[in-house]
Amino acid sequence: MTEPRDDNAPDDLTGTERAMWQAFRIGAICDLRQGSPLLDDPFSGREWPAARTVRADVVALLLLDGPPARSGRVSALKLRGARITGTLNLAGGTIAPYVELHGCRFDHEVVLPESHFRTLRMVECAIPRIEAARLHTQGDLHLPRCRVERGIRLTDAQIGTDLLINQIRVWPDRRGRAITADGLSVAQDLQAELIETHGEFSLRGAKVGVSLSLRGSRLRGARERRALNAPQLTVERSLYLNAAWVYEASGNATSTPPFGVGGNPVQGARRQPVECHGGVRLDDGRFGDSVDLHYARFVLSGARREEVSLRRIVTPELRFNGERPEEGRVVLNGAKVVTLIDLSTAWPGPGGLAINGFAYENLVPYGHFPLARRLEWVASATPEYAPEPYERLATVLRNSGEDAEAREVLLAKQRRRRETLPVAGKFWGYLQDWTVAYGYRPGRAALWMAVLWLAGALAFSRYDPVPLKAGEAPVWNAPLYALDLLLPVINLGQDGYWRLAGLWQWAAAALILMGWILATTVAAGASRMLRRG
């Protein structure tokens, strides 16, 4: 192909390419569509006529070294319904014109590494692969409703405003990754709503300036890779892994507005939850506002040890109120959350949850979440006894004014600890639990004390003891004597003056022993509460 001279187009341009060339100079749309939804569908596989074909080399020449705009106009490439043959290679180039390709079909991959754009929009295009590592844009990068057969690479790309890939469908590359965007930087929003990936979506070390939305998306891992792999992800506002609203168009086809439906329903809409078929990894992530897993659905494989891993994430709010994973694990070890909003039926069962070192300050149940279920939640997360989850829950309940529930949690902790003790420790633990509930139910100690005092008073009222020393003993008072035996340390002036014989000695010894047990258990429980207060 010969190079253009001055404002002239190359001599070997086809009629279609010449029309595109002239439209570029005035910033007009070059529309090659035939006006039929079936014939204009870039994904149908139907052959398009030569009149709709342009060469990738001509497109590259326009963008990298095209003619100047006509007087009073702004040059731009706005191409619709074109088949682009050859490889569109813009690697390392600086593309000043605005670029919008709508409903186009590419025969080969699009190569954009280290290229610089102002704004690039490819909407509803069929593309074999997008190679765009270290791509820079001053404005947006839009790829909504595209289909990419062999993956997208956006490693270390820098997007000046928004990255929008709503409703995109991507299949994996040879390494099993559908979208590789490690080190990606997006200045504002990353919108990936209602997307469908058939390989790993990798966002390791990515940074998003506002929010990252994956509402209603379906992420499927491939070749034993995760569905979403995003350790050390930083999102300044919120990560949305929740449901989207979609509505049924004519013919029962699912339809949405051009850029998806967000959190608000429209008339006739239905809720489509986000689905992750494979592991999700958000370890060490930082989220400025929240991580929203409302209506999220995680399909994990226990055989492959797949996890929803939230290790060491930091966020003001975590909303965990989706569907319960049937297999796999949810791991929150070391995570730091200010407010946990959760649903009792969202958490996995025993062995499916890990919360060692999980710190949270407020609990806001979504629906009914009784304390018994909350204790089951802690127990299922600790196959082996660990005191910290119980103490954390008790602290949160106490700080919210639920002192009675906090004591129940600490009582459950003592009962769980008892199972790890030797036989003698278990016996002593059962005795403390049966008598005064480890001191967390002081009313029970008072009741036992009253019962024992009454029994002792009635028993000793039928006995007339002999004084140890004649003339020195006080007047015999059975109720006061029984109380003197029960209360350790305190002397009420009855004990030590009487000689008891036979079974009465054993009865007195039993009252003294029970008094010490009750007193020491209540004192231990009180000291525990004082330390934690």
Short mmCIF file of C-alpha atoms in Angstrom, two decimals:
data_model
loop_
_atom_site.label_atom_id
_atom_site.label_comp_id
_atom_site.label_asym_id
_atom_site.label_seq_id
_atom_site.Cartn_x
_atom_site.Cartn_y
_atom_site.Cartn_z
CA MET A 1 0.00 0.00 0.00
CA THR A 2 1.41 3.38 -0.97
CA GLU A 3 1.66 6.13 1.64
CA PRO A 4 -0.56 9.23 1.40
CA ARG A 5 0.89 12.53 0.33
CA ASP A 6 -0.31 15.72 1.99
CA ASP A 7 -4.12 15.41 2.36
CA ASN A 8 -4.52 12.76 -0.30
CA ALA A 9 -5.61 9.24 0.46
CA PRO A 10 -3.52 6.24 -0.71
CA ASP A 11 -4.22 5.25 -4.29
CA ASP A 12 -5.14 1.64 -3.52
CA LEU A 13 -8.05 2.31 -1.17
CA THR A 14 -11.29 0.48 -1.85
CA GLY A 15 -14.51 2.41 -2.14
CA THR A 16 -15.46 1.47 1.41
CA GLU A 17 -12.07 2.52 2.75
CA ARG A 18 -12.24 5.80 0.87
CA ALA A 19 -15.65 6.51 2.43
CA MET A 20 -14.16 5.78 5.86
CA TRP A 21 -11.21 8.08 5.06
CA GLN A 22 -13.45 11.00 4.16
CA ALA A 23 -15.73 10.43 7.17
CA PHE A 24 -12.64 10.47 9.41
CA ARG A 25 -11.67 14.00 8.19
CA ILE A 26 -15.00 15.46 9.26
CA GLY A 27 -15.60 13.28 12.34
CA ALA A 28 -18.69 11.69 10.79
CA ILE A 29 -20.00 8.15 11.26
CA CYS A 30 -19.10 5.66 8.57
CA ASP A 31 -22.03 3.28 8.79
CA LEU A 32 -21.66 0.05 6.81
CA ARG A 33 -24.64 -1.76 8.29
CA GLN A 34 -27.39 -3.19 6.08
CA GLY A 35 -30.30 -2.32 8.36
CA SER A 36 -31.20 -5.88 9.34
CA PRO A 37 -30.57 -7.11 12.91
CA LEU A 38 -29.80 -10.58 11.59
CA LEU A 39 -27.44 -9.45 8.83
CA ASP A 40 -25.75 -6.85 11.04
CA ASP A 41 -25.13 -9.17 14.00
CA PRO A 42 -21.32 -9.37 14.38
CA PHE A 43 -21.63 -12.64 16.34
CA SER A 44 -23.87 -14.54 13.90
CA GLY A 45 -21.08 -16.14 11.85
CA ARG A 46 -22.68 -15.08 8.56
CA GLU A 47 -20.30 -13.91 5.87
CA TRP A 48 -20.31 -10.16 5.32
CA PRO A 49 -19.94 -8.79 1.78
CA ALA A 50 -16.76 -7.10 0.55
CA ALA A 51 -18.56 -3.73 0.69
CA ARG A 52 -18.36 -3.94 4.48
CA THR A 53 -14.66 -4.82 4.63
CA VAL A 54 -11.77 -2.51 5.53
CA ARG A 55 -8.14 -3.43 6.07
CA ALA A 56 -6.59 -3.12 9.52
CA ASP A 57 -3.56 -1.39 7.96
CA VAL A 58 -5.78 1.40 6.64
CA VAL A 59 -7.41 1.84 10.04
CA ALA A 60 -3.96 1.98 11.68
CA LEU A 61 -2.77 4.53 9.10
CA LEU A 62 -5.77 6.74 9.81
CA LEU A 63 -5.25 6.63 13.55
CA LEU A 64 -1.47 6.98 13.63
CA ASP A 65 -0.82 9.27 10.66
CA GLY A 66 -4.16 10.21 9.18
CA PRO A 67 -5.05 13.33 7.23
CA PRO A 68 -5.84 16.58 9.03
CA ALA A 69 -9.44 17.44 9.74
CA ARG A 70 -11.24 19.68 7.34
CA SER A 71 -11.60 23.29 8.33
CA GLY A 72 -14.00 23.71 11.21
CA ARG A 73 -14.25 19.96 11.89
CA VAL A 74 -12.62 17.50 14.32
CA SER A 75 -11.24 14.26 12.96
CA ALA A 76 -12.53 11.05 14.54
CA LEU A 77 -12.90 7.41 13.58
CA LYS A 78 -16.53 6.39 13.99
CA LEU A 79 -17.04 3.06 12.27
CA ARG A 80 -20.13 0.87 12.41
CA GLY A 81 -20.81 -2.59 11.05
CA ALA A 82 -17.37 -3.10 9.47
CA ARG A 83 -15.36 -6.25 8.99
CA ILE A 84 -11.72 -5.45 9.75
CA THR A 85 -9.26 -7.84 8.10
CA GLY A 86 -5.68 -8.38 9.20
CA THR A 87 -4.22 -7.54 12.60
CA LEU A 88 -4.94 -4.07 13.93
CA ASN A 89 -1.52 -3.25 15.41
CA LEU A 90 -1.20 0.08 17.22
CA ALA A 91 1.50 -1.01 19.68
CA GLY A 92 3.46 1.91 21.10
CA GLY A 93 1.52 4.46 19.07
CA THR A 94 -0.08 7.73 20.11
CA ILE A 95 -3.64 7.99 18.80
CA ALA A 96 -4.98 11.51 19.07
CA PRO A 97 -8.40 11.16 17.34
CA TYR A 98 -11.49 9.94 19.12
CA VAL A 99 -12.15 6.27 18.29
CA GLU A 100 -15.50 4.49 18.34
CA LEU A 101 -16.08 1.13 16.68
CA HIS A 102 -19.62 -0.17 16.95
CA GLY A 103 -20.87 -3.60 15.85
CA CYS A 104 -17.63 -4.44 14.06
CA ARG A 105 -16.06 -7.81 13.39
CA PHE A 106 -12.30 -8.37 13.63
CA ASP A 107 -10.65 -11.26 11.81
CA HIS A 108 -7.53 -11.12 13.99
CA GLU A 109 -6.49 -9.82 17.38
CA VAL A 110 -6.27 -6.15 18.32
CA VAL A 111 -2.73 -5.25 19.45
CA LEU A 112 -2.47 -2.16 21.67
CA PRO A 113 0.50 -2.58 24.10
CA GLU A 114 1.95 0.70 25.33
CA SER A 115 -0.29 2.71 23.04
CA HIS A 116 -1.77 6.05 24.10
CA PHE A 117 -5.39 7.02 23.43
CA ARG A 118 -7.59 9.86 24.44
CA THR A 119 -10.78 7.80 24.46
CA LEU A 120 -11.34 4.35 22.95
CA ARG A 121 -14.76 2.77 22.57
CA MET A 122 -15.39 -0.62 21.00
CA VAL A 123 -19.05 -1.50 21.46
CA GLU A 124 -20.64 -4.88 20.62
CA CYS A 125 -17.66 -6.04 18.58
CA ALA A 126 -16.46 -9.59 17.85
CA ILE A 127 -12.74 -9.74 18.57
CA PRO A 128 -10.45 -12.80 18.67
CA ARG A 129 -8.19 -11.26 21.34
CA ILE A 130 -7.27 -7.89 22.83
CA GLU A 131 -3.62 -7.43 23.75
CA ALA A 132 -3.33 -4.12 25.62
CA ALA A 133 -0.68 -4.36 28.30
CA ARG A 134 0.46 -0.91 29.56
CA LEU A 135 -2.23 0.82 27.53
CA HIS A 136 -2.77 4.48 28.49
CA THR A 137 -5.96 6.47 27.99
CA GLN A 138 -6.64 10.05 28.97
CA GLY A 139 -10.36 9.37 28.98
CA ASP A 140 -12.51 6.23 28.94
CA LEU A 141 -11.94 2.71 27.71
CA HIS A 142 -15.29 1.15 26.79
CA LEU A 143 -15.76 -2.47 25.67
CA PRO A 144 -19.45 -3.13 26.44
CA ARG A 145 -21.23 -6.13 24.90
CA CYS A 146 -18.10 -7.28 23.05
CA ARG A 147 -17.22 -10.94 22.65
CA VAL A 148 -13.56 -11.87 22.90
CA GLU A 149 -12.59 -15.45 22.06
CA ARG A 150 -9.07 -15.73 23.50
CA GLY A 151 -8.93 -13.33 26.39
CA ILE A 152 -8.11 -9.70 27.17
CA ARG A 153 -4.80 -8.53 28.55
CA LEU A 154 -4.76 -5.17 30.37
CA THR A 155 -1.73 -5.71 32.59
CA ASP A 156 -0.46 -2.42 34.06
CA ALA A 157 -2.87 -0.43 31.89
CA GLN A 158 -3.74 3.10 33.04
CA ILE A 159 -7.25 4.38 32.36
CA GLY A 160 -7.70 8.13 32.77
CA THR A 161 -11.39 8.07 33.73
CA ASP A 162 -13.72 5.01 33.48
CA LEU A 163 -13.24 1.43 32.34
CA LEU A 164 -16.57 0.08 31.19
CA ILE A 165 -16.93 -3.56 30.10
CA ASN A 166 -20.58 -4.23 30.95
CA GLN A 167 -22.13 -7.33 29.35
CA ILE A 168 -18.87 -8.42 27.78
CA ARG A 169 -18.32 -12.14 27.14
CA VAL A 170 -14.77 -13.40 27.27
CA TRP A 171 -13.28 -16.87 26.81
CA PRO A 172 -9.86 -17.89 28.17
CA ASP A 173 -6.41 -17.59 26.69
CA ARG A 174 -4.06 -20.57 26.60
CA ARG A 175 -3.28 -20.05 30.31
CA GLY A 176 -6.91 -20.20 31.39
CA ARG A 177 -7.35 -16.46 31.97
CA ALA A 178 -10.23 -14.56 30.46
CA ILE A 179 -9.27 -11.06 31.64
CA THR A 180 -5.75 -10.38 32.88
CA ALA A 181 -5.61 -6.93 34.43
CA ASP A 182 -2.89 -7.23 37.07
CA GLY A 183 -1.59 -3.82 38.11
CA LEU A 184 -4.45 -2.05 36.32
CA SER A 185 -5.11 1.53 37.39
CA VAL A 186 -8.53 3.14 36.79
CA ALA A 187 -8.93 6.74 37.88
CA GLN A 188 -12.69 6.54 38.40
CA ASP A 189 -15.15 3.62 38.03
CA LEU A 190 -14.59 0.10 36.77
CA GLN A 191 -17.98 -1.13 35.62
CA ALA A 192 -18.15 -4.84 34.81
CA GLU A 193 -21.84 -5.52 35.28
CA LEU A 194 -23.57 -8.54 33.75
CA ILE A 195 -20.32 -9.79 32.24
CA GLU A 196 -19.67 -13.45 31.49
CA THR A 197 -16.17 -14.86 31.73
CA HIS A 198 -15.12 -18.44 31.00
CA GLY A 199 -11.69 -18.13 32.57
CA GLU A 200 -10.03 -16.36 35.46
CA PHE A 201 -10.63 -12.64 35.96
CA SER A 202 -7.30 -11.49 37.40
CA LEU A 203 -6.99 -8.08 39.11
CA ARG A 204 -3.91 -8.61 41.26
CA GLY A 205 -2.69 -5.32 42.70
CA ALA A 206 -5.21 -3.30 40.70
CA LYS A 207 -6.33 0.17 41.83
CA VAL A 208 -9.76 1.71 41.24
CA GLY A 209 -10.29 5.37 42.05
CA VAL A 210 -14.02 5.17 42.82
CA SER A 211 -16.02 1.90 42.69
CA LEU A 212 -15.74 -1.54 41.13
CA SER A 213 -19.07 -3.09 40.13
CA LEU A 214 -19.56 -6.73 39.14
CA ARG A 215 -23.32 -6.71 39.64
CA GLY A 216 -25.13 -9.66 38.08
CA SER A 217 -21.98 -11.06 36.46
CA ARG A 218 -21.17 -14.74 35.94
CA LEU A 219 -17.54 -15.57 36.48
CA ARG A 220 -16.35 -19.08 35.70
CA GLY A 221 -12.86 -20.29 36.42
CA ALA A 222 -11.11 -22.51 33.87
CA ARG A 223 -8.35 -25.11 34.15
CA GLU A 224 -8.47 -25.14 37.94
CA ARG A 225 -8.06 -21.36 38.12
CA ARG A 226 -10.13 -19.05 40.28
CA ALA A 227 -13.19 -17.23 39.04
CA LEU A 228 -11.88 -13.95 40.49
CA ASN A 229 -8.26 -13.51 41.56
CA ALA A 230 -7.75 -10.04 43.05
CA PRO A 231 -5.30 -9.99 45.96
CA GLN A 232 -4.07 -6.55 47.07
CA LEU A 233 -6.92 -4.88 45.20
CA THR A 234 -7.51 -1.25 46.21
CA VAL A 235 -10.94 0.32 45.68
CA GLU A 236 -11.40 3.82 47.05
CA ARG A 237 -15.16 3.42 47.45
CA SER A 238 -17.11 0.13 47.14
CA LEU A 239 -16.75 -3.31 45.61
CA TYR A 240 -20.14 -4.55 44.39
CA LEU A 241 -20.40 -8.33 44.07
CA ASN A 242 -24.17 -8.35 44.25
CA ALA A 243 -27.28 -8.70 42.12
CA ALA A 244 -28.35 -6.63 39.11
CA TRP A 245 -31.81 -5.98 37.74
CA VAL A 246 -32.60 -7.17 34.23
CA TYR A 247 -35.86 -7.41 32.36
CA GLU A 248 -37.27 -9.75 29.74
CA ALA A 249 -37.58 -8.30 26.25
CA SER A 250 -39.76 -9.73 23.50
CA GLY A 251 -39.14 -13.36 22.67
CA ASN A 252 -38.09 -14.12 26.27
CA ALA A 253 -34.62 -12.74 25.56
CA THR A 254 -32.82 -11.10 28.42
CA SER A 255 -32.24 -7.45 27.78
CA THR A 256 -30.78 -4.50 29.61
CA PRO A 257 -30.25 -0.81 28.98
CA PRO A 258 -27.01 -0.09 27.07
CA PHE A 259 -24.72 -0.22 30.08
CA GLY A 260 -26.59 -2.68 32.29
CA VAL A 261 -28.97 -2.21 35.17
CA GLY A 262 -27.55 -1.31 38.55
CA GLY A 263 -29.05 -1.45 42.00
CA ASN A 264 -32.53 0.00 41.28
CA PRO A 265 -35.29 -2.10 39.68
CA VAL A 266 -37.22 -1.02 36.62
CA GLN A 267 -40.72 -2.10 35.69
CA GLY A 268 -40.84 -5.79 34.79
CA ALA A 269 -37.29 -6.40 36.01
CA ARG A 270 -35.98 -9.51 37.72
CA ARG A 271 -32.98 -9.83 39.99
CA GLN A 272 -29.94 -11.61 38.59
CA PRO A 273 -27.40 -12.52 41.29
CA VAL A 274 -23.68 -12.46 40.72
CA GLU A 275 -22.33 -16.00 40.31
CA CYS A 276 -18.76 -17.15 40.84
CA HIS A 277 -18.07 -20.69 39.67
CA GLY A 278 -14.67 -21.21 41.23
CA GLY A 279 -12.59 -19.60 43.93
CA VAL A 280 -12.63 -15.90 44.79
CA ARG A 281 -9.51 -14.30 46.24
CA LEU A 282 -9.55 -10.77 47.67
CA ASP A 283 -6.70 -11.18 50.17
CA ASP A 284 -5.11 -7.99 51.54
CA GLY A 285 -7.65 -5.81 49.72
CA ARG A 286 -8.41 -2.25 50.82
CA PHE A 287 -11.92 -0.89 50.29
CA GLY A 288 -12.84 2.66 51.30
CA ASP A 289 -16.60 2.19 51.81
CA SER A 290 -17.79 -1.40 51.60
CA VAL A 291 -17.63 -4.89 50.15
CA ASP A 292 -21.16 -5.80 49.10
CA LEU A 293 -21.95 -9.53 48.63
CA HIS A 294 -25.73 -9.12 48.68
CA TYR A 295 -27.36 -11.98 46.71
CA ALA A 296 -23.93 -13.29 45.72
CA ARG A 297 -23.76 -16.96 44.76
CA PHE A 298 -20.50 -18.89 45.14
CA VAL A 299 -20.26 -22.32 43.54
CA LEU A 300 -17.13 -23.87 45.02
CA SER A 301 -15.53 -27.29 44.78
CA GLY A 302 -14.60 -28.94 48.05
CA ALA A 303 -12.44 -31.48 46.22
CA ARG A 304 -10.30 -28.65 44.77
CA ARG A 305 -10.33 -26.78 48.10
CA GLU A 306 -11.80 -23.67 46.54
CA GLU A 307 -12.40 -20.68 48.80
CA VAL A 308 -13.95 -17.27 49.05
CA SER A 309 -10.81 -15.82 50.57
CA LEU A 310 -11.10 -12.46 52.33
CA ARG A 311 -7.91 -12.77 54.36
CA ARG A 312 -6.70 -9.51 55.88
CA ILE A 313 -9.08 -7.28 53.95
CA VAL A 314 -9.79 -3.86 55.46
CA THR A 315 -13.16 -2.21 54.88
CA PRO A 316 -15.63 -0.11 56.91
CA GLU A 317 -18.51 -2.40 55.93
CA LEU A 318 -18.85 -6.01 54.82
CA ARG A 319 -22.26 -7.20 53.62
CA PHE A 320 -22.31 -10.98 53.64
CA ASN A 321 -25.92 -11.83 52.85
CA GLY A 322 -25.89 -13.96 49.73
CA GLU A 323 -26.56 -17.67 49.21
CA ARG A 324 -24.85 -20.22 51.43
CA PRO A 325 -21.99 -22.01 49.63
CA GLU A 326 -22.72 -25.73 49.50
CA GLU A 327 -19.01 -26.64 49.35
CA GLY A 328 -15.65 -24.95 49.82
CA ARG A 329 -14.78 -22.44 52.53
CA VAL A 330 -15.24 -18.78 53.39
CA VAL A 331 -12.05 -17.44 55.00
CA LEU A 332 -11.95 -14.16 56.95
CA ASN A 333 -8.72 -14.72 58.87
CA GLY A 334 -7.13 -11.42 59.86
CA ALA A 335 -9.82 -9.29 58.20
CA LYS A 336 -10.69 -5.93 59.77
CA VAL A 337 -14.25 -4.67 59.40
CA VAL A 338 -16.06 -1.88 61.23
CA THR A 339 -19.62 -3.09 60.52
CA LEU A 340 -20.59 -6.64 59.58
CA ILE A 341 -24.01 -6.89 57.93
CA ASP A 342 -24.86 -10.56 57.55
CA LEU A 343 -27.62 -13.10 57.07
CA SER A 344 -27.81 -16.18 59.26
CA THR A 345 -28.44 -18.46 56.27
CA ALA A 346 -25.56 -17.03 54.22
CA TRP A 347 -22.72 -18.58 56.22
CA PRO A 348 -21.45 -22.08 55.45
CA GLY A 349 -21.78 -24.91 57.96
CA PRO A 350 -19.14 -26.54 60.19
CA GLY A 351 -15.73 -26.68 58.57
CA GLY A 352 -16.71 -24.16 55.91
CA LEU A 353 -15.83 -20.96 57.75
CA ALA A 354 -12.58 -19.58 59.19
CA ILE A 355 -12.51 -16.36 61.28
CA ASN A 356 -9.25 -16.51 63.22
CA GLY A 357 -8.20 -12.94 63.94
CA PHE A 358 -11.34 -11.55 62.27
CA ALA A 359 -11.96 -8.14 63.88
CA TYR A 360 -15.31 -6.36 63.66
CA GLU A 361 -16.84 -3.63 65.79
CA ASN A 362 -20.56 -3.70 64.98
CA LEU A 363 -23.03 -6.43 64.06
CA VAL A 364 -26.09 -5.58 61.98
CA PRO A 365 -28.04 -8.77 61.18
CA TYR A 366 -29.95 -8.81 57.91
CA GLY A 367 -33.15 -10.45 59.08
CA HIS A 368 -33.55 -12.66 62.15
CA PHE A 369 -30.23 -13.79 63.60
CA PRO A 370 -30.75 -15.11 67.18
CA LEU A 371 -27.87 -15.53 69.60
CA ALA A 372 -28.06 -19.33 69.37
CA ARG A 373 -27.39 -19.13 65.64
CA ARG A 374 -24.58 -16.65 66.25
CA LEU A 375 -22.95 -19.11 68.65
CA GLU A 376 -23.30 -21.82 66.01
CA TRP A 377 -21.58 -19.41 63.61
CA VAL A 378 -18.60 -19.13 65.95
CA ALA A 379 -18.51 -22.86 66.64
CA SER A 380 -18.59 -23.76 62.93
CA ALA A 381 -15.64 -21.41 62.34
CA THR A 382 -13.51 -23.00 65.09
CA PRO A 383 -13.22 -26.79 64.66
CA GLU A 384 -10.63 -26.58 67.44
CA TYR A 385 -11.30 -24.42 70.47
CA ALA A 386 -10.04 -20.83 70.19
CA PRO A 387 -11.04 -18.17 72.74
CA GLU A 388 -10.59 -15.08 70.53
CA PRO A 389 -13.75 -15.42 68.36
CA TYR A 390 -15.91 -15.77 71.47
CA GLU A 391 -14.25 -12.84 73.21
CA ARG A 392 -14.58 -10.68 70.08
CA LEU A 393 -18.31 -11.45 69.83
CA ALA A 394 -18.83 -10.77 73.54
CA THR A 395 -17.01 -7.44 73.28
CA VAL A 396 -19.13 -6.34 70.32
CA LEU A 397 -22.35 -7.31 72.11
CA ARG A 398 -21.30 -5.55 75.31
CA ASN A 399 -20.37 -2.38 73.42
CA SER A 400 -23.82 -2.37 71.87
CA GLY A 401 -25.47 -2.67 75.29
CA GLU A 402 -26.30 -6.39 75.13
CA ASP A 403 -24.68 -7.37 78.45
CA ALA A 404 -26.85 -10.46 79.01
CA GLU A 405 -26.02 -11.83 75.56
CA ALA A 406 -22.33 -11.07 76.09
CA ARG A 407 -22.39 -13.19 79.26
CA GLU A 408 -24.05 -16.03 77.35
CA VAL A 409 -21.25 -15.92 74.79
CA LEU A 410 -18.57 -16.07 77.48
CA LEU A 411 -20.42 -18.94 79.14
CA ALA A 412 -20.43 -20.78 75.80
CA LYS A 413 -16.68 -20.14 75.58
CA GLN A 414 -16.11 -21.76 78.99
CA ARG A 415 -18.22 -24.77 78.03
CA ARG A 416 -16.28 -25.15 74.79
CA ARG A 417 -12.98 -24.84 76.68
CA ARG A 418 -14.09 -27.50 79.16
CA GLU A 419 -14.05 -30.12 76.40
CA THR A 420 -10.29 -29.63 75.99
CA LEU A 421 -9.47 -30.23 79.69
CA PRO A 422 -8.40 -33.49 81.38
CA VAL A 423 -10.91 -35.50 83.40
CA ALA A 424 -10.36 -33.61 86.66
CA GLY A 425 -10.69 -30.26 84.90
CA LYS A 426 -13.88 -31.41 83.17
CA PHE A 427 -15.36 -32.52 86.50
CA TRP A 428 -14.58 -29.17 88.08
CA GLY A 429 -15.96 -27.39 85.04
CA TYR A 430 -19.22 -29.33 85.11
CA LEU A 431 -19.55 -28.56 88.81
CA GLN A 432 -19.04 -24.82 88.21
CA ASP A 433 -21.45 -24.87 85.29
CA TRP A 434 -24.13 -26.77 87.18
CA THR A 435 -23.90 -24.62 90.26
CA VAL A 436 -23.29 -21.03 89.12
CA ALA A 437 -22.70 -21.22 85.33
CA TYR A 438 -19.05 -20.23 85.75
CA GLY A 439 -20.13 -17.08 87.58
CA TYR A 440 -21.93 -15.61 84.56
CA ARG A 441 -25.31 -16.22 86.20
CA PRO A 442 -24.87 -14.85 89.74
CA GLY A 443 -28.55 -15.24 90.47
CA ARG A 444 -28.10 -19.00 90.37
CA ALA A 445 -25.42 -18.77 93.13
CA ALA A 446 -27.78 -16.78 95.33
CA LEU A 447 -30.51 -19.37 94.75
CA TRP A 448 -28.20 -22.24 95.67
CA MET A 449 -27.03 -20.34 98.74
CA ALA A 450 -30.62 -19.81 99.86
CA VAL A 451 -31.55 -23.45 99.28
CA LEU A 452 -28.53 -24.74 101.18
CA TRP A 453 -29.04 -22.27 104.03
CA LEU A 454 -32.68 -23.24 104.38
CA ALA A 455 -31.84 -26.95 104.33
CA GLY A 456 -29.07 -26.47 106.89
CA ALA A 457 -31.24 -24.32 109.13
CA LEU A 458 -34.05 -26.90 109.13
CA ALA A 459 -31.64 -29.75 109.75
CA PHE A 460 -29.72 -28.12 112.60
CA SER A 461 -32.95 -26.95 114.25
CA ARG A 462 -33.54 -30.64 115.09
CA TYR A 463 -30.14 -30.97 116.76
CA ASP A 464 -28.99 -29.88 120.20
CA PRO A 465 -25.17 -29.76 120.10
CA VAL A 466 -22.79 -29.93 123.07
CA PRO A 467 -20.53 -26.87 123.65
CA LEU A 468 -16.81 -27.36 123.37
CA LYS A 469 -16.33 -25.37 126.60
CA ALA A 470 -19.09 -25.00 129.11
CA GLY A 471 -20.09 -21.44 129.76
CA GLU A 472 -18.29 -19.96 126.72
CA ALA A 473 -20.64 -20.97 123.88
CA PRO A 474 -23.30 -18.51 122.63
CA VAL A 475 -26.98 -19.35 122.55
CA TRP A 476 -27.53 -22.05 119.90
CA ASN A 477 -29.06 -20.55 116.74
CA ALA A 478 -29.53 -23.13 113.97
CA PRO A 479 -30.22 -20.69 111.08
CA LEU A 480 -27.27 -18.47 112.04
CA TYR A 481 -25.00 -21.51 112.48
CA ALA A 482 -25.89 -22.82 108.99
CA LEU A 483 -25.20 -19.39 107.48
CA ASP A 484 -21.87 -19.18 109.35
CA LEU A 485 -20.83 -22.49 107.78
CA LEU A 486 -21.85 -21.42 104.25
CA LEU A 487 -20.13 -18.05 104.21
CA PRO A 488 -16.35 -18.44 104.01
CA VAL A 489 -14.07 -15.94 105.80
CA ILE A 490 -17.00 -14.17 107.50
CA ASN A 491 -17.52 -15.13 111.19
CA LEU A 492 -21.05 -14.77 112.55
CA GLY A 493 -20.19 -15.99 116.06
CA GLN A 494 -21.59 -19.53 115.83
CA ASP A 495 -18.93 -21.70 114.20
CA GLY A 496 -16.18 -23.09 116.43
CA TYR A 497 -18.14 -23.33 119.69
CA TRP A 498 -19.98 -26.64 119.25
CA ARG A 499 -19.00 -30.31 119.25
CA LEU A 500 -20.78 -32.19 116.43
CA ALA A 501 -20.90 -35.94 116.20
CA GLY A 502 -21.74 -38.54 113.56
CA LEU A 503 -23.62 -37.43 110.47
CA TRP A 504 -23.88 -33.89 111.78
CA GLN A 505 -20.12 -33.47 111.27
CA TRP A 506 -20.50 -34.56 107.65
CA ALA A 507 -23.43 -32.18 107.15
CA ALA A 508 -21.38 -29.26 108.50
CA ALA A 509 -18.42 -30.20 106.29
CA ALA A 510 -20.70 -30.37 103.23
CA LEU A 511 -22.05 -26.89 103.91
CA ILE A 512 -18.53 -25.49 104.32
CA LEU A 513 -17.38 -27.15 101.06
CA MET A 514 -20.40 -25.95 99.07
CA GLY A 515 -19.96 -22.46 100.46
CA TRP A 516 -16.36 -22.31 99.25
CA ILE A 517 -17.30 -23.68 95.81
CA LEU A 518 -20.05 -21.09 95.38
CA ALA A 519 -17.91 -18.24 96.65
CA THR A 520 -14.82 -19.01 94.56
CA THR A 521 -16.82 -19.58 91.39
CA VAL A 522 -18.74 -16.32 91.79
CA ALA A 523 -15.50 -14.49 92.56
CA ALA A 524 -13.80 -15.95 89.45
CA GLY A 525 -16.73 -14.98 87.26
CA ALA A 526 -16.83 -11.48 88.71
CA SER A 527 -13.10 -10.99 88.14
CA ARG A 528 -13.45 -12.12 84.51
CA MET A 529 -16.23 -9.63 83.90
CA LEU A 530 -14.30 -6.85 85.60
CA ARG A 531 -11.19 -7.53 83.49
CA ARG A 532 -13.21 -7.45 80.26
CA GLY A 533 -15.15 -4.38 81.37
#
